[in-house]
CSV table of C-alpha atoms in Angstrom, one decimal:
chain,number,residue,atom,x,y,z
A,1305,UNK,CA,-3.7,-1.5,-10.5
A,1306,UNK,CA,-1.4,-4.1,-8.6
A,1307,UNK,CA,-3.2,-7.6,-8.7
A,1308,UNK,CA,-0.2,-9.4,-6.0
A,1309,UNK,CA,2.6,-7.4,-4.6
A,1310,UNK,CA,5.4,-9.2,-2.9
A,1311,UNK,CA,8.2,-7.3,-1.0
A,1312,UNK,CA,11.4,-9.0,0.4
A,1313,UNK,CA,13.9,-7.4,3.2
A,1314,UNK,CA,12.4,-4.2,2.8
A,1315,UNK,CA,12.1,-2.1,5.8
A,1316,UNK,CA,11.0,-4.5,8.4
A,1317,UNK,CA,9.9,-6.9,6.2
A,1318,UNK,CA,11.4,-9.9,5.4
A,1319,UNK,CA,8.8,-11.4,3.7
A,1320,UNK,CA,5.9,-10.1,2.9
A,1321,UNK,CA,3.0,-11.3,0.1
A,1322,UNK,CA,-0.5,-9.1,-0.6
A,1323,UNK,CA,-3.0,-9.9,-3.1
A,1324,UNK,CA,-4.6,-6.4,-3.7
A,1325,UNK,CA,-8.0,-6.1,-5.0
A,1326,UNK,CA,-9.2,-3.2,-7.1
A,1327,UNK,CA,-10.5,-0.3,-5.0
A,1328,UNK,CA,-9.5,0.0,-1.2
A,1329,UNK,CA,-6.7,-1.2,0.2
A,1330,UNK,CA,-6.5,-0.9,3.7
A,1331,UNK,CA,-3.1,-1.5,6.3
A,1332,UNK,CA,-3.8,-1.4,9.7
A,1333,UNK,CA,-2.3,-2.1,12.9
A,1334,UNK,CA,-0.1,-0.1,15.5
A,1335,UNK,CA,2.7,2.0,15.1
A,1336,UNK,CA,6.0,0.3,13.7
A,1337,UNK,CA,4.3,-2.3,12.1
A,1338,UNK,CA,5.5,-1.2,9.1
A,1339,UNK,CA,2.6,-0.1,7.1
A,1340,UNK,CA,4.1,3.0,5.7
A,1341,UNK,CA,6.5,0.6,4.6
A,1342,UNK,CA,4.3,-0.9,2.3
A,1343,UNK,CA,3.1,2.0,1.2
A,1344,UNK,CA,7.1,3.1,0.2
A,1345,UNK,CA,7.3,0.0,-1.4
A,1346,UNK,CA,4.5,0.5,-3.7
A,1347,UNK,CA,5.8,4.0,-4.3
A,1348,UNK,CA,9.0,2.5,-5.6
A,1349,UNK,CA,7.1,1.0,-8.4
A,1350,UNK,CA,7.2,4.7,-9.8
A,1351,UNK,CA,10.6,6.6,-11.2
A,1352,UNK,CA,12.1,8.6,-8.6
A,1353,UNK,CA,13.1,8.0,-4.9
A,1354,UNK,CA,9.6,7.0,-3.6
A,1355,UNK,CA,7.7,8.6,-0.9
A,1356,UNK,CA,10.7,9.1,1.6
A,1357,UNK,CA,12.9,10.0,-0.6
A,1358,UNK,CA,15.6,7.5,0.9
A,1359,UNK,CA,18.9,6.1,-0.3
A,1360,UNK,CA,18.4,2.4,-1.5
A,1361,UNK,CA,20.4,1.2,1.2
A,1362,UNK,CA,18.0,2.7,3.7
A,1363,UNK,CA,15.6,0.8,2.4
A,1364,UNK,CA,17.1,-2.2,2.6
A,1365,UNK,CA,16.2,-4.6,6.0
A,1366,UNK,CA,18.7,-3.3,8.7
A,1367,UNK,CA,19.7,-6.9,9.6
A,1368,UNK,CA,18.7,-8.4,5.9
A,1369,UNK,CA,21.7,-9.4,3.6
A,1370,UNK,CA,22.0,-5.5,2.2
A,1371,UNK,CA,19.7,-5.5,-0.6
A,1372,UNK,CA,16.1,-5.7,-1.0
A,1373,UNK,CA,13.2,-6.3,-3.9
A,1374,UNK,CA,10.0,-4.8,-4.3
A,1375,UNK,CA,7.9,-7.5,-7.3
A,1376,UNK,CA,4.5,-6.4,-8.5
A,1377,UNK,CA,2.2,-7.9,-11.3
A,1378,UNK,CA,-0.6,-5.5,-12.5
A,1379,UNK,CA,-3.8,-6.1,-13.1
A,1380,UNK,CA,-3.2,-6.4,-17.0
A,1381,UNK,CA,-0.3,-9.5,-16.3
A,1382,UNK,CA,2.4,-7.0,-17.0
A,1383,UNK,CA,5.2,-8.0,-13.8
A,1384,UNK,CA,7.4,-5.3,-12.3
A,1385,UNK,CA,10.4,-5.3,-10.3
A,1386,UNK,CA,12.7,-3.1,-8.5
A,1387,UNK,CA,15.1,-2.9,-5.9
A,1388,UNK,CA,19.0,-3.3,-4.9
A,1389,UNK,CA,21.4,-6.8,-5.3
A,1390,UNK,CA,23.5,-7.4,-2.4
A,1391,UNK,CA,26.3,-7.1,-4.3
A,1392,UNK,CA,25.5,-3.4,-5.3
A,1393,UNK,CA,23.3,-2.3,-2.8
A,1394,UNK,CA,23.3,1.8,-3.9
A,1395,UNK,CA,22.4,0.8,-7.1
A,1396,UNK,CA,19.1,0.7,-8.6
A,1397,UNK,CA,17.7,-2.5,-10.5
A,1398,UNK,CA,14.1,-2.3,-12.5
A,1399,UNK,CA,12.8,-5.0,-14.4
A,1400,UNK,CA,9.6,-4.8,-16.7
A,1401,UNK,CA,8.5,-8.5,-17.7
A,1402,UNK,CA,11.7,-9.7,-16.5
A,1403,UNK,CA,13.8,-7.4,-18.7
A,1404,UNK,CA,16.4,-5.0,-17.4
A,1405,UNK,CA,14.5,-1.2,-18.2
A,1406,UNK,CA,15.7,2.2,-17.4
A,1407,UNK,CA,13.1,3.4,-13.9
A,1408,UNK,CA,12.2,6.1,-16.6
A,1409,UNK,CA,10.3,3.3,-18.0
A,1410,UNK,CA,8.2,2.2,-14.8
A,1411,UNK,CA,6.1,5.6,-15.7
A,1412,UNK,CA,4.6,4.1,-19.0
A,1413,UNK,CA,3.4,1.0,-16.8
A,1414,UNK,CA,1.7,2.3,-13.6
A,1415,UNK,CA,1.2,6.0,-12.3
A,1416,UNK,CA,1.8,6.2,-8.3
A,1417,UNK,CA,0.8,9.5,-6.0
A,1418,UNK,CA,0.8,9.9,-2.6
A,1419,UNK,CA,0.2,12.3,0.2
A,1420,UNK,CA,2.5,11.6,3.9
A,1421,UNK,CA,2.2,13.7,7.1
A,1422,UNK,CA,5.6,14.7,6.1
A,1423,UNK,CA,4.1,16.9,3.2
A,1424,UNK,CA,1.7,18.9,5.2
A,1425,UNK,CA,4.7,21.3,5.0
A,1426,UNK,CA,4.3,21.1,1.1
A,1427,UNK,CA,3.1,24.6,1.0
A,1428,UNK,CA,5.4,26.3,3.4
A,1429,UNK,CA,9.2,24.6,3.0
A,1430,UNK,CA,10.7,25.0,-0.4
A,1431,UNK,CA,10.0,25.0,-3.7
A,1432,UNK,CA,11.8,21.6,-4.6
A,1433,UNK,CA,9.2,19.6,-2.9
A,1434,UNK,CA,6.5,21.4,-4.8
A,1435,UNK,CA,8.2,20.9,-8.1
A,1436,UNK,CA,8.7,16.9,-7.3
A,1437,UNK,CA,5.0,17.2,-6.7
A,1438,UNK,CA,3.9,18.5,-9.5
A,1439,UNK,CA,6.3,16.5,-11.7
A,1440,UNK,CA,4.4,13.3,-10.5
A,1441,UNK,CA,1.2,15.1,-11.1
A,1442,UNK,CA,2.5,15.1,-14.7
A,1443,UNK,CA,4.2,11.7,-15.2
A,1444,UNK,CA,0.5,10.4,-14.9
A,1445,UNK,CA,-1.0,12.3,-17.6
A,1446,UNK,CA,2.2,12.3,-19.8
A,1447,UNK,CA,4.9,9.5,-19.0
A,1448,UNK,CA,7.4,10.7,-21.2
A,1449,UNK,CA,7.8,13.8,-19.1
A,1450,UNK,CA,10.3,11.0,-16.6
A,1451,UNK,CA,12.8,10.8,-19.4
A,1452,UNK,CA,12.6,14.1,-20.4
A,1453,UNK,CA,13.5,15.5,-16.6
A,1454,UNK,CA,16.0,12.5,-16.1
A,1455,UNK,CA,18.4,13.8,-19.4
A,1456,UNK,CA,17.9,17.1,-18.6
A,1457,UNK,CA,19.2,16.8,-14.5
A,1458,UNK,CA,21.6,14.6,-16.2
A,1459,UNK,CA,23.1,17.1,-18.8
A,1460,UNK,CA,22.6,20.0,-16.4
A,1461,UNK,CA,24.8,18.1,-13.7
A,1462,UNK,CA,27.7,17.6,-16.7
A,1463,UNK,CA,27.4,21.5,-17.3
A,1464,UNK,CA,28.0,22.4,-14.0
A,1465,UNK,CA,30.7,20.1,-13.4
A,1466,UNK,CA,32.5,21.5,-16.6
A,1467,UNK,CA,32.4,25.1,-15.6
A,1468,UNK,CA,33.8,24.4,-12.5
A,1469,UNK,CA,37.2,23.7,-14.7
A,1470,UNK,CA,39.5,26.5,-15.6
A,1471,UNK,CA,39.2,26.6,-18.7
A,1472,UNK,CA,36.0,24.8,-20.2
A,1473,UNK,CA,35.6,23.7,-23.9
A,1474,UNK,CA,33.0,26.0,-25.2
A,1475,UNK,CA,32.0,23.4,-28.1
A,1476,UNK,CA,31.0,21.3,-25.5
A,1477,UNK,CA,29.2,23.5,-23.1
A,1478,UNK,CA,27.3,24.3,-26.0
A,1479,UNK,CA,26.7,20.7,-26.9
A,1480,UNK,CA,25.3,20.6,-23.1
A,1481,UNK,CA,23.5,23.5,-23.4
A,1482,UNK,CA,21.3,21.9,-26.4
A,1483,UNK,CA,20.3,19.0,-24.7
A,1484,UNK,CA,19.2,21.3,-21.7
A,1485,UNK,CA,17.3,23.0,-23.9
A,1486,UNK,CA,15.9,20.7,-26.1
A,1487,UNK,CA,14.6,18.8,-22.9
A,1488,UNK,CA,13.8,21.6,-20.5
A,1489,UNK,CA,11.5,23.3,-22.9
A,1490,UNK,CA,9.6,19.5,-23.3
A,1491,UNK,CA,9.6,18.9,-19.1
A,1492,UNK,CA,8.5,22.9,-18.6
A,1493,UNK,CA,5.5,22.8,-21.4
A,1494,UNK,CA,4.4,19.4,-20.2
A,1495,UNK,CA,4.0,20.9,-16.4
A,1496,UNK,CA,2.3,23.8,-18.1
A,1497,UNK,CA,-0.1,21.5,-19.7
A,1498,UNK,CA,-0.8,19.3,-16.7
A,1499,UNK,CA,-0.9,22.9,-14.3
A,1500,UNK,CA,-3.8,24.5,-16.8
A,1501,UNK,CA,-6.0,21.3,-17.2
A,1502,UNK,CA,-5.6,20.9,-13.3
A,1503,UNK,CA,-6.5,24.3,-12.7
A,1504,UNK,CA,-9.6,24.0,-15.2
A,1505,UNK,CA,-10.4,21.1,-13.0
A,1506,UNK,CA,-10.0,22.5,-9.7
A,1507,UNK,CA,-12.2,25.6,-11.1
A,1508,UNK,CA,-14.7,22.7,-11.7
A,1509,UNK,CA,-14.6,21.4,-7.6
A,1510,UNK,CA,-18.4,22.7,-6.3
A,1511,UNK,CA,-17.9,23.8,-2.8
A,1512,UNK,CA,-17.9,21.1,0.0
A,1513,UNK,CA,-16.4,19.4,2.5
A,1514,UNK,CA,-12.6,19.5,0.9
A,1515,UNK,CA,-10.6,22.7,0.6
A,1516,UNK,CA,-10.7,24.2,-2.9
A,1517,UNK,CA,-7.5,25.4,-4.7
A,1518,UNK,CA,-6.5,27.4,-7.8
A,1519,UNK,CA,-2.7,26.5,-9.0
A,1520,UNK,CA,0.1,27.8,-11.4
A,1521,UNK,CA,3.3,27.8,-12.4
A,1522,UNK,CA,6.2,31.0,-11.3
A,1523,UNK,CA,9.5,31.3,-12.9
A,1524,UNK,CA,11.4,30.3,-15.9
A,1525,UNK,CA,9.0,29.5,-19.0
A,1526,UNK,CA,10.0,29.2,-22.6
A,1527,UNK,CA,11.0,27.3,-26.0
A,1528,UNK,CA,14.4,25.5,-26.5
A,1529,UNK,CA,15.9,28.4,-27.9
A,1530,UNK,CA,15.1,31.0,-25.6
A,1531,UNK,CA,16.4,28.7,-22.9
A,1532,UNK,CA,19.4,28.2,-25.1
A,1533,UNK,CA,20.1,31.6,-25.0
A,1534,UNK,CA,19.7,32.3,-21.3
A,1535,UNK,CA,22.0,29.6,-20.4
A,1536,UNK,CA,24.8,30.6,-23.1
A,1537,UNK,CA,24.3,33.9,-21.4
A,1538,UNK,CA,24.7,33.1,-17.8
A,1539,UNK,CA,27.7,31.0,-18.0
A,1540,UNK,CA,30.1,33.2,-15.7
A,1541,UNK,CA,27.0,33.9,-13.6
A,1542,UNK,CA,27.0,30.0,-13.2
A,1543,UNK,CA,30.6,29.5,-12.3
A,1544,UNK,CA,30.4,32.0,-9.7
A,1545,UNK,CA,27.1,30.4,-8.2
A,1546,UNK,CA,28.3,26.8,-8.8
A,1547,UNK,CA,25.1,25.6,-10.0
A,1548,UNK,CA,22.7,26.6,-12.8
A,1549,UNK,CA,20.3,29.4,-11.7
A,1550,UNK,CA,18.0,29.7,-14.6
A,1551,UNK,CA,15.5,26.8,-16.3
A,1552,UNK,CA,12.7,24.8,-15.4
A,1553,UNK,CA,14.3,22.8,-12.3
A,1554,UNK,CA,13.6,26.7,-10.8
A,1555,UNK,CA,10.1,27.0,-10.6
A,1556,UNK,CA,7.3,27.1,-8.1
A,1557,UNK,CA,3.9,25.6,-8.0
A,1558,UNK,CA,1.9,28.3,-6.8
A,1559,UNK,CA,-1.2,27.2,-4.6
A,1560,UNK,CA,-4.8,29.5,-3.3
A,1561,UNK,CA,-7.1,28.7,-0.8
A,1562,UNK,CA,-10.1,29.5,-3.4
A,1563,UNK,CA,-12.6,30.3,-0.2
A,1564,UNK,CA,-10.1,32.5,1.5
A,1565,UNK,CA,-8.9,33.8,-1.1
A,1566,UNK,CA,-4.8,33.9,0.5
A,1567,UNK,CA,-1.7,32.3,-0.2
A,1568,UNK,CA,-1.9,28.0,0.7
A,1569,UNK,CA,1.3,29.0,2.8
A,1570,UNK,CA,-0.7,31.0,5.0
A,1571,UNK,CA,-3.5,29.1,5.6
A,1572,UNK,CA,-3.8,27.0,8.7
A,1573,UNK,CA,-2.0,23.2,8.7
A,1574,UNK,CA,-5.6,21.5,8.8
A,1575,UNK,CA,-6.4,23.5,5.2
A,1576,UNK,CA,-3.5,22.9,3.9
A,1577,UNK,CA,-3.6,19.2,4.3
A,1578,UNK,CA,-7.1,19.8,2.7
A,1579,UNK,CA,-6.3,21.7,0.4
A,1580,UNK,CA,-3.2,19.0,-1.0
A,1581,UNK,CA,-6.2,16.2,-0.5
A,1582,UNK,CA,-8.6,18.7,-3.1
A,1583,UNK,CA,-5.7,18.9,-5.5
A,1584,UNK,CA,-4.5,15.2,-5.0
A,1585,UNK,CA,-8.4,14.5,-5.9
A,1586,UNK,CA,-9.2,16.7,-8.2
A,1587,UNK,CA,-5.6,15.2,-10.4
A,1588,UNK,CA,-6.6,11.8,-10.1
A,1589,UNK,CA,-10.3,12.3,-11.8
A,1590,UNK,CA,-8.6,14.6,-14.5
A,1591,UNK,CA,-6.2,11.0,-15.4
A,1592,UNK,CA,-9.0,9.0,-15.8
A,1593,UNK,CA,-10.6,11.2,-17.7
A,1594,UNK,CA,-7.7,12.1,-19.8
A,1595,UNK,CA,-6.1,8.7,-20.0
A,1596,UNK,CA,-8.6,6.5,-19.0
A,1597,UNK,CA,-6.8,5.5,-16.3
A,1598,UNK,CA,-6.3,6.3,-12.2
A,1599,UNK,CA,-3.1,6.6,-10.4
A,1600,UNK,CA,-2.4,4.2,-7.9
A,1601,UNK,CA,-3.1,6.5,-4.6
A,1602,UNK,CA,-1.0,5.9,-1.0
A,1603,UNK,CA,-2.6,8.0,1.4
A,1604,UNK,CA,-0.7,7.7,4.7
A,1605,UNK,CA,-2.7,8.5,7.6
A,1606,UNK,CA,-5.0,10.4,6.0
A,1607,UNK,CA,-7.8,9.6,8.2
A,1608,UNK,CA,-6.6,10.0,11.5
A,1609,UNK,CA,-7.4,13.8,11.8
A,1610,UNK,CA,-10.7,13.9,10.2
A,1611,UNK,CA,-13.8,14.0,11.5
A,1612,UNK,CA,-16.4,11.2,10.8
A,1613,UNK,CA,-18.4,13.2,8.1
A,1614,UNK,CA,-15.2,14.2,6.5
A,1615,UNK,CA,-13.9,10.9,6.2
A,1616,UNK,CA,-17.2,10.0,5.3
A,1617,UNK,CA,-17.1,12.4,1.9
A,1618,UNK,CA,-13.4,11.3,1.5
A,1619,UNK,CA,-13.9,7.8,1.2
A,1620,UNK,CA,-17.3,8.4,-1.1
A,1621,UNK,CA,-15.3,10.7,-3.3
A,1622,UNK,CA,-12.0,7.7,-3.5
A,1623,UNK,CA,-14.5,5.1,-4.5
A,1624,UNK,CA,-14.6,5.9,-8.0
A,1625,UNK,CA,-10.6,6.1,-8.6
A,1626,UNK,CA,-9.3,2.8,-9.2
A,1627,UNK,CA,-6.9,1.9,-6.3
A,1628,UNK,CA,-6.4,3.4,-2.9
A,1629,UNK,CA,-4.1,2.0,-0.1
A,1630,UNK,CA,-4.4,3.5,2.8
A,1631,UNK,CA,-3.2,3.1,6.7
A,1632,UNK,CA,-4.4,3.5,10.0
A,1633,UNK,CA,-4.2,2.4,13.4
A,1634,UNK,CA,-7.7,1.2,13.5
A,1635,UNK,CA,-9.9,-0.7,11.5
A,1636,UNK,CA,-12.7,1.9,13.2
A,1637,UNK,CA,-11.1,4.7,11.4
A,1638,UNK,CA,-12.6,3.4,8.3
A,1639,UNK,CA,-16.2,1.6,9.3
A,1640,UNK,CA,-17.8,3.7,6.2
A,1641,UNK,CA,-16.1,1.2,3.5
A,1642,UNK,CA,-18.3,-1.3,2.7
A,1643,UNK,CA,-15.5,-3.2,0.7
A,1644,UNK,CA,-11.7,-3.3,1.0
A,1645,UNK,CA,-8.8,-5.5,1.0
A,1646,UNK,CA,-8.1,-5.7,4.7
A,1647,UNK,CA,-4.6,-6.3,5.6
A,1648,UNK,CA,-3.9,-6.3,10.0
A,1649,UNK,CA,0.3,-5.8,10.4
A,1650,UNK,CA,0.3,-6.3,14.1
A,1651,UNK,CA,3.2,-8.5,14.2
A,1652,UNK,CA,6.5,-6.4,14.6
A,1653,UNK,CA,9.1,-8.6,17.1
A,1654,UNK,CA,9.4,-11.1,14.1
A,1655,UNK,CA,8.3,-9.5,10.7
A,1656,UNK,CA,9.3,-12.6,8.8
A,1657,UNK,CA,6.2,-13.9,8.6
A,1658,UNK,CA,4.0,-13.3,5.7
A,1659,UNK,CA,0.8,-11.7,6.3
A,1660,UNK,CA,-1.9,-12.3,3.3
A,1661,UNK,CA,-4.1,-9.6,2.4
A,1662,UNK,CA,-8.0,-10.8,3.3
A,1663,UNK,CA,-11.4,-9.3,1.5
């Protein structure tokens, strides 16, 4: 859990300073105040793009000097730090008590999950959001699975590149081809592991008030050699394509409404953002019972379109799992938490100032 959190020129703030307590953590104020900003902030603390998936200098204050740092200390004194120098401002910095360390590495340290109004299309748009999904699903349980995906993007990029040449050296597609293998088959049975104790969870959910689910994996699956094989195999298929059409960076996470019995993609948006909530839920009580641990949750509006004795089992049910930051409009929207770090972002003309979270 985060213990202070300190961002500078991110978004549209300048200069901002919040002393998190353990459980709730609670932004309000009105629209543009920038409280999804914290909560992107925060999810930068994780490997990966965060929760808008935005270029660095997009981050980065619009009228700020060009770069921007997100600083963190966790509850255990261990100090992160991310962000983009001036100077570079496309390129990524991560420190881990003050050392320079690969963002592969931030995954070993703290375990961030979200849900955004922009992913109550999770179900219906394509796959590659569901697989981003389910890769942070997994980083939590198994940090190594970062590193893993990160070489094998990486080795998978230098393939395609090379048989877009004439004439490409076959020693070293091979030589590429290994490292796909050797890390696809870790990143695809690591998903598999985190996809079948989820499932066994979700199995678990009694009936209630949140959408149940069922989940599994479709496509590619397979050891290092088989994989091997397939890409040795489909090299002039992937020329012709100009990418790589076979391996674990091709599957789908396949989601059921349990009590409908029908696809998640064709239930109605309401269960579908109830049914991501069940899964989101279910994931973060398998962590700590697996790791002894909770994600960090960011749940962005997530009580603006439930009704009060909805919210009411939400916030009962989010009680027990470590920390949750969440935003609304309106302190009303969440009179059924007793305690909370309270934070009001109402000042938006001059977001220099530093607001202080209050308990």
């Amino acid at each position: 859990m985060l213990s202070r959190l300190v961002l500078t020129d991110v978004r549209n703030h300048a200069a901002l300073a919040l002393a998190p307590a353990p459980g709730f953590v609670v932004l309000t104020g009105p629209n543009g105040a920038g409280k999804t900003n914290v909560l992107e902030a925060v999810s930068l603390l994780a490997p990966g793009r965060g929760l808008r998936r935005a270029a660095l200098t997009e981050v980065a204050r619009s009228d700020g000097p060009g770069g921007f740092a997100v600083a963190a200390t966790l509850n255990d004194g261990v100090t992160l730090s991310t962000g983009a120098l001036p100077a570079a401002p496309e390129r990524r910095v991560v420190r881990i008590n003050g050392a320079p360390a690969p963002a592969t590495a931030l995954a070993e340290r703290v375990a961030v999950l979200w849900l955004t109004p922009a992913m109550d299309r999770l179900f219906t748009e394509a796959a590659g959001g569901r697989r981003r999904f389910l890769d942070r699903l997994t980083l939590a349980i198994e940090p190594g699975h970062a590193r893993e995906g990160a070489r094998y993007e990486a080795a998978m990029r230098d393939r395609n590149r090379l048989l877009a040449q004439p004439a490409p050296d076959p020693d070293w597609l091979a030589a590429l081809e290994a490292q796909m293998a050797q890390h696809g088959a870790a990143m695809d049975a690591a998903r598999r592991r985190t996809v079948a104790a989820l499932d066994q969870a979700l199995a678990a959910q009694p009936a209630g008030e949140i959408a149940r689910a069922r989940i599994a994996l479709d496509g590619w699956s397979g050891d290092a050699n088989a994989l091997a094989q397939a890409l040795r195999g489909g090299r002039a298929r992937d020329a012709a394509a100009g990418r790589t059409l076979i391996g674990p960076h091709r599957v789908d996470l396949i989601v059921t409404h349990v009590d409908k019995a029908r696809p998640a993609a064709s239930a109605s948006t309401g269960e579908q953002k109830a049914l991501l909530l069940g899964i989101v839920l279910a994931h973060a009580e398998l962590v700590a019972t697996l790791a002894g641990r909770t994600p960090i949750l960011l749940l962005d509006e997530v009580a603006a379109h439930l009704d009060p004795l909805r919210r009411g089992a939400l916030f009962t049910r989010l009680s027990a799992l470590g920390q949750v930051w969440m935003t609304g409009t309106e302190r009303a929207l969440f009179d059924a938490i007793d305690t909370a770090t309270w934070v009001a972002l109402d000042n938006i003309v001059t977001p220099t100032t530093i607001s202080a979270a209050s308990r």
